[in-house]
Short mmCIF file of C-alpha atoms and ligand atoms in Angstrom, two decimals:
data_model
loop_
_atom_site.label_atom_id
_atom_site.label_comp_id
_atom_site.label_asym_id
_atom_site.label_seq_id
_atom_site.Cartn_x
_atom_site.Cartn_y
_atom_site.Cartn_z
CA UNK A 792 68.04 133.19 128.03
CA UNK A 793 65.16 131.28 129.62
CA UNK A 794 66.98 129.54 132.50
CA UNK A 795 64.46 126.69 132.86
CA UNK A 796 63.90 125.72 129.25
CA UNK A 797 65.91 127.79 126.77
CA UNK A 798 65.05 127.57 123.09
CA UNK A 799 67.87 126.33 120.88
CA UNK A 800 67.48 126.97 117.16
CA UNK A 801 69.38 124.49 114.99
CA UNK A 802 69.63 124.72 111.24
CA UNK A 803 71.23 122.92 108.35
CA UNK A 804 70.77 122.80 104.61
CA UNK A 805 68.85 119.57 105.19
CA UNK A 806 68.84 116.48 107.36
CA UNK A 807 72.53 116.29 108.23
CA UNK A 808 72.34 118.74 111.12
CA UNK A 809 70.11 116.24 112.89
CA UNK A 810 73.36 114.41 113.79
CA UNK A 811 74.21 117.49 115.89
CA UNK A 812 70.69 117.65 117.36
CA UNK A 813 70.98 113.97 118.26
CA UNK A 814 74.06 114.74 120.40
CA UNK A 815 72.38 117.82 121.89
CA UNK A 816 69.36 115.79 122.95
CA UNK A 817 71.58 113.51 124.99
CA UNK A 818 73.74 116.28 126.52
CA UNK A 819 71.03 118.89 127.16
CA UNK A 820 67.68 117.10 127.01
CA UNK A 821 65.76 119.65 129.00
CA UNK A 822 65.63 122.41 126.40
CA UNK A 823 63.24 123.36 123.63
CA UNK A 824 64.69 122.66 120.19
CA UNK A 825 63.48 124.16 116.93
CA UNK A 826 65.18 122.51 113.95
CA UNK A 827 65.05 123.86 110.41
CA UNK A 828 66.20 121.82 107.40
CA UNK A 829 66.43 124.02 104.31
CA UNK A 830 65.81 121.02 102.06
CA UNK A 831 64.35 123.08 99.18
CA UNK A 832 67.72 124.79 98.69
CA UNK A 833 70.01 121.82 99.47
CA UNK A 834 72.82 121.30 98.59
CA UNK A 835 74.61 124.39 99.87
CA UNK A 836 77.98 122.72 99.22
CA UNK A 837 78.04 123.50 95.50
CA UNK A 838 76.83 127.13 95.77
CA UNK A 839 78.57 130.51 95.99
CA UNK A 840 79.39 132.31 99.23
CA UNK A 841 76.77 135.03 98.56
CA UNK A 842 74.00 132.50 98.03
CA UNK A 843 74.95 130.39 101.05
CA UNK A 844 75.09 133.49 103.28
CA UNK A 845 71.67 134.65 102.04
CA UNK A 846 70.12 131.24 102.68
CA UNK A 847 71.76 130.86 106.09
CA UNK A 848 70.69 134.34 107.21
CA UNK A 849 67.06 133.68 106.32
CA UNK A 850 67.13 130.41 108.30
CA UNK A 851 68.74 132.16 111.28
CA UNK A 852 66.13 134.91 111.14
CA UNK A 853 63.28 132.40 111.09
CA UNK A 854 64.62 130.59 114.15
CA UNK A 855 65.08 133.87 116.00
CA UNK A 856 61.41 134.62 115.28
CA UNK A 857 60.54 131.24 116.85
CA UNK A 858 62.13 132.47 120.08
CA UNK A 859 65.65 131.02 119.79
CA UNK A 860 67.91 132.06 122.70
CA UNK A 861 70.90 130.43 121.03
CA UNK A 862 71.56 129.38 117.47
CA UNK A 863 73.49 126.36 116.21
CA UNK A 864 74.69 126.48 112.61
CA UNK A 865 74.73 122.69 112.23
CA UNK A 866 75.98 122.88 108.65
CA UNK A 867 79.67 122.88 107.84
CA UNK A 868 79.20 124.77 104.58
CA UNK A 869 77.08 127.53 106.18
CA UNK A 870 79.56 127.76 109.06
CA UNK A 871 82.53 127.96 106.68
CA UNK A 872 80.99 130.64 104.47
CA UNK A 873 78.63 132.63 106.68
CA UNK A 874 79.24 132.17 110.43
CA UNK A 875 80.64 135.67 110.94
CA UNK A 876 77.79 137.26 108.99
CA UNK A 877 75.20 135.37 111.02
CA UNK A 878 76.93 136.26 114.29
CA UNK A 879 76.98 139.93 113.28
CA UNK A 880 73.28 139.86 112.38
CA UNK A 881 71.97 137.98 115.45
CA UNK A 882 71.59 139.42 118.95
CA UNK A 883 72.05 135.93 120.47
CA UNK A 884 75.01 133.49 120.74
CA UNK A 885 75.65 131.63 117.48
CA UNK A 886 77.73 128.43 117.49
CA UNK A 887 79.07 126.82 114.31
CA UNK A 888 80.52 123.36 113.78
CA UNK A 889 84.02 124.15 112.51
CA UNK A 890 85.67 125.54 115.68
CA UNK A 891 84.46 122.64 117.87
CA UNK A 892 85.37 120.08 115.16
CA UNK A 893 88.88 121.50 114.78
CA UNK A 894 89.40 121.55 118.56
CA UNK A 895 88.23 117.92 118.81
CA UNK A 896 90.77 116.92 116.13
CA UNK A 897 93.51 118.91 117.85
CA UNK A 898 92.73 117.24 121.18
CA UNK A 899 93.89 113.81 120.05
CA UNK A 900 96.89 112.63 122.12
CA UNK A 901 99.67 112.78 119.53
CA UNK A 902 100.30 116.00 117.60
CA UNK A 903 97.94 115.12 114.76
CA UNK A 904 98.11 115.83 111.05
CA UNK A 905 94.55 116.21 109.89
CA UNK A 906 92.83 115.36 106.65
CA UNK A 907 89.44 117.07 106.31
CA UNK A 908 86.73 115.68 104.02
CA UNK A 909 84.03 118.23 103.18
CA UNK A 910 81.89 119.80 100.46
CA UNK A 911 83.48 121.81 97.63
CA UNK A 912 82.32 125.15 99.10
CA UNK A 913 83.74 124.29 102.53
CA UNK A 914 87.13 123.20 101.18
CA UNK A 915 87.35 126.24 98.87
CA UNK A 916 86.75 128.53 101.85
CA UNK A 917 89.78 127.09 103.66
CA UNK A 918 87.92 127.54 106.96
CA UNK A 919 89.00 124.21 108.43
CA UNK A 920 92.62 124.78 107.45
CA UNK A 921 92.60 128.20 109.12
CA UNK A 922 90.94 126.80 112.28
CA UNK A 923 93.38 123.88 112.50
CA UNK A 924 96.47 125.95 111.64
CA UNK A 925 95.49 128.40 114.39
CA UNK A 926 95.75 125.43 116.79
CA UNK A 927 99.18 124.55 115.38
CA UNK A 928 97.84 121.61 113.39
CA UNK A 929 98.81 120.77 109.81
CA UNK A 930 95.70 120.25 107.65
CA UNK A 931 94.76 119.16 104.14
CA UNK A 932 91.21 119.50 102.81
CA UNK A 933 89.58 117.26 100.22
CA UNK A 934 86.28 118.01 98.47
CA UNK A 935 84.01 114.94 98.16
CA UNK A 936 80.98 116.19 96.18
CA UNK A 937 79.49 112.75 95.50
CA UNK A 938 79.12 111.77 99.15
CA UNK A 939 76.11 113.94 100.06
CA UNK A 940 73.93 112.54 97.23
CA UNK A 941 74.94 108.96 98.11
CA UNK A 942 73.92 109.48 101.73
CA UNK A 943 70.71 111.25 100.67
CA UNK A 944 69.89 108.21 98.51
CA UNK A 945 70.54 105.94 101.47
CA UNK A 946 73.25 103.97 99.63
CA UNK A 947 74.78 102.82 102.88
CA UNK A 948 73.54 99.35 103.77
CA UNK A 949 72.31 97.06 101.01
CA UNK A 950 75.32 95.28 99.45
CA UNK A 951 74.67 96.38 95.84
CA UNK A 952 74.35 100.09 96.70
CA UNK A 953 76.95 100.03 99.44
CA UNK A 954 79.54 98.73 96.96
CA UNK A 955 79.15 101.91 94.88
CA UNK A 956 79.61 104.11 97.94
CA UNK A 957 82.69 102.09 98.95
CA UNK A 958 84.16 102.56 95.46
CA UNK A 959 83.59 106.33 95.62
CA UNK A 960 85.10 106.53 99.10
CA UNK A 961 88.11 104.53 97.96
CA UNK A 962 88.78 106.98 95.11
CA UNK A 963 88.42 110.05 97.32
CA UNK A 964 90.61 108.59 100.05
CA UNK A 965 93.33 107.46 97.62
CA UNK A 966 93.40 110.98 96.14
CA UNK A 967 93.33 112.63 99.56
CA UNK A 968 96.08 110.43 100.99
CA UNK A 969 98.26 111.12 97.96
CA UNK A 970 98.11 114.79 99.01
CA UNK A 971 98.56 114.05 102.71
CA UNK A 972 100.40 110.71 103.00
CA UNK A 973 101.33 111.16 106.68
CA UNK A 974 97.88 112.31 107.89
CA UNK A 975 96.79 110.31 110.92
CA UNK A 976 93.44 111.94 111.76
CA UNK A 977 90.41 112.17 109.49
CA UNK A 978 87.96 114.95 110.28
CA UNK A 979 84.49 114.53 108.80
CA UNK A 980 83.75 118.14 107.82
CA UNK A 981 80.22 117.63 106.54
CA UNK A 982 77.02 116.85 108.40
CA UNK A 983 76.27 113.83 106.21
CA UNK A 984 79.57 112.06 106.68
CA UNK A 985 79.00 110.63 110.21
CA UNK A 986 76.56 108.23 108.55
CA UNK A 987 79.45 107.01 106.38
CA UNK A 988 81.78 106.42 109.31
CA UNK A 989 81.61 102.59 109.23
CA UNK A 990 82.23 102.56 105.45
CA UNK A 991 85.07 105.08 105.79
CA UNK A 992 86.70 102.92 108.46
CA UNK A 993 86.35 99.83 106.24
CA UNK A 994 87.93 101.72 103.32
CA UNK A 995 90.84 102.93 105.46
CA UNK A 996 91.46 99.33 106.51
CA UNK A 997 91.54 98.10 102.91
CA UNK A 998 93.95 100.95 102.06
CA UNK A 999 96.07 99.91 105.08
CA UNK A 1000 96.02 103.48 106.34
CA UNK A 1001 94.48 103.44 109.83
CA UNK A 1002 93.33 106.88 110.99
CA UNK A 1003 91.43 108.28 113.91
CA UNK A 1004 88.05 109.36 112.53
CA UNK A 1005 86.43 112.39 114.16
CA UNK A 1006 83.20 114.24 113.50
CA UNK A 1007 82.15 117.62 114.81
CA UNK A 1008 78.62 116.69 115.95
CA UNK A 1009 79.55 115.66 119.49
CA UNK A 1010 82.15 118.43 119.90
CA UNK A 1011 79.60 121.04 118.76
CA UNK A 1012 76.95 119.73 121.13
CA UNK A 1013 79.46 119.95 123.99
CA UNK A 1014 80.31 123.55 123.06
CA UNK A 1015 76.58 124.41 123.05
CA UNK A 1016 75.85 122.57 126.31
CA UNK A 1017 78.61 124.57 128.00
CA UNK A 1018 76.65 127.78 127.23
CA UNK A 1019 73.34 126.47 128.60
CA UNK A 1020 71.96 126.67 132.15
CA UNK A 1021 72.88 123.56 134.19
CA UNK A 1022 69.16 122.70 134.52
CA UNK A 1023 69.05 121.65 130.85
CA UNK A 1024 71.33 118.65 131.55
CA UNK A 1025 68.53 116.75 133.27
CA UNK A 1026 64.87 116.99 134.11
CA UNK A 1027 62.00 117.42 131.70
CA UNK A 1028 62.08 115.48 128.42
CA UNK A 1029 63.00 117.57 125.36
CA UNK A 1030 60.50 119.49 123.29
CA UNK A 1031 61.38 119.39 119.57
CA UNK A 1032 59.78 121.15 116.63
CA UNK A 1033 60.85 120.42 113.07
CA UNK A 1034 60.52 122.57 109.96
CA UNK A 1035 61.55 121.70 106.40
CA UNK A 1036 61.39 123.86 103.29
CA UNK A 1037 60.57 120.91 101.02
CA UNK A 1038 58.93 117.46 101.16
CA UNK A 1039 57.83 116.85 104.73
CA UNK A 1040 57.43 113.14 103.99
CA UNK A 1041 61.06 112.79 102.83
CA UNK A 1042 62.24 114.79 105.83
CA UNK A 1043 60.43 112.43 108.20
CA UNK A 1044 61.79 109.34 106.46
CA UNK A 1045 65.45 110.40 106.05
CA UNK A 1046 65.49 112.58 109.14
CA UNK A 1047 64.77 109.65 111.41
CA UNK A 1048 67.96 107.95 110.09
CA UNK A 1049 70.04 111.02 110.95
CA UNK A 1050 68.35 111.63 114.30
CA UNK A 1051 68.23 107.98 115.30
CA UNK A 1052 64.60 108.25 116.32
CA UNK A 1053 61.20 108.79 114.75
CA UNK A 1054 60.25 112.34 113.72
CA UNK A 1055 56.60 112.77 114.53
CA UNK A 1056 55.56 116.09 113.07
CA UNK A 1057 57.41 118.16 110.46
CA UNK A 1058 55.98 121.50 109.32
CA UNK A 1059 56.46 122.80 105.81
CA UNK A 1060 58.01 126.25 105.60
CA UNK A 1061 58.42 128.66 102.69
CA UNK A 1062 61.53 130.82 103.05
CA UNK A 1063 61.28 132.18 99.53
CA UNK A 1064 63.93 131.82 96.81
N1 DGL B 2112 75.08 120.37 105.40
C1 DGL B 2112 76.15 120.44 104.43
C2 DGL B 2112 77.48 120.50 105.15
O1 DGL B 2112 77.61 120.11 106.30
C3 DGL B 2112 76.12 119.26 103.48
C4 DGL B 2112 74.93 119.26 102.53
C5 DGL B 2112 74.95 120.42 101.55
O2 DGL B 2112 75.84 120.51 100.67
O3 DGL B 2112 74.08 121.28 101.68
O4 DGL B 2112 78.44 120.93 104.57
#
């Protein structure tokens, strides 16, 4: 690994992984980041394990070719379905989001009971339940397939659109809490859900079921920063390169919401089918 400015490859099925990059930029600013959003093949969350693994491996391979010293699978679905395959195929450290997210949930002061919201593919894999059970934590997973499209459409702020998203969240949370009535910790097991955090907290209030809401973005960035040379914690400003496999214009527009800052240049990439 380049000890002065290591290259960190970060990939997701789309924009959501930028929430992880955002945390990385504050914890380890002095690195080179190459981010790939596989927007042409999004969503991964409704696809089969074989397809997700094939997509994820091609993204990992591309980032390795760009000089990545370390790889971050900033997609819950790809982590749930393909982390071990990617780790076996790559000669560099590969960090996913599920282990750090589960550890962050387990680290809450009381012995928590965790409800995980995620895509259908992630919940079907049971990866979060296995990770949390291994830490002695009781877990229930709930698939929320409508949430990614609502976030992608930006139905978060304006009252008319926001009301639809709040209705959908209310239904999912009522169903989820019927399965796990004593859950006290809500783990956002999808890259898009941190953007819904204020609406989720509002919904929990109206349901009179307060919960600690945790996402894996910060925990993953901390796990990655712990593997990096100390010099990356300060010094030179970050260097970031962005690739998307579909509409560069949409990636710039939506990506800046996820990253919390303007994306200057995004390159279009063809990874095949
Ligand atoms: N990035 C995916 C995840 O975190 C959500 C979007 C998708 O389904 O591809 O699970």
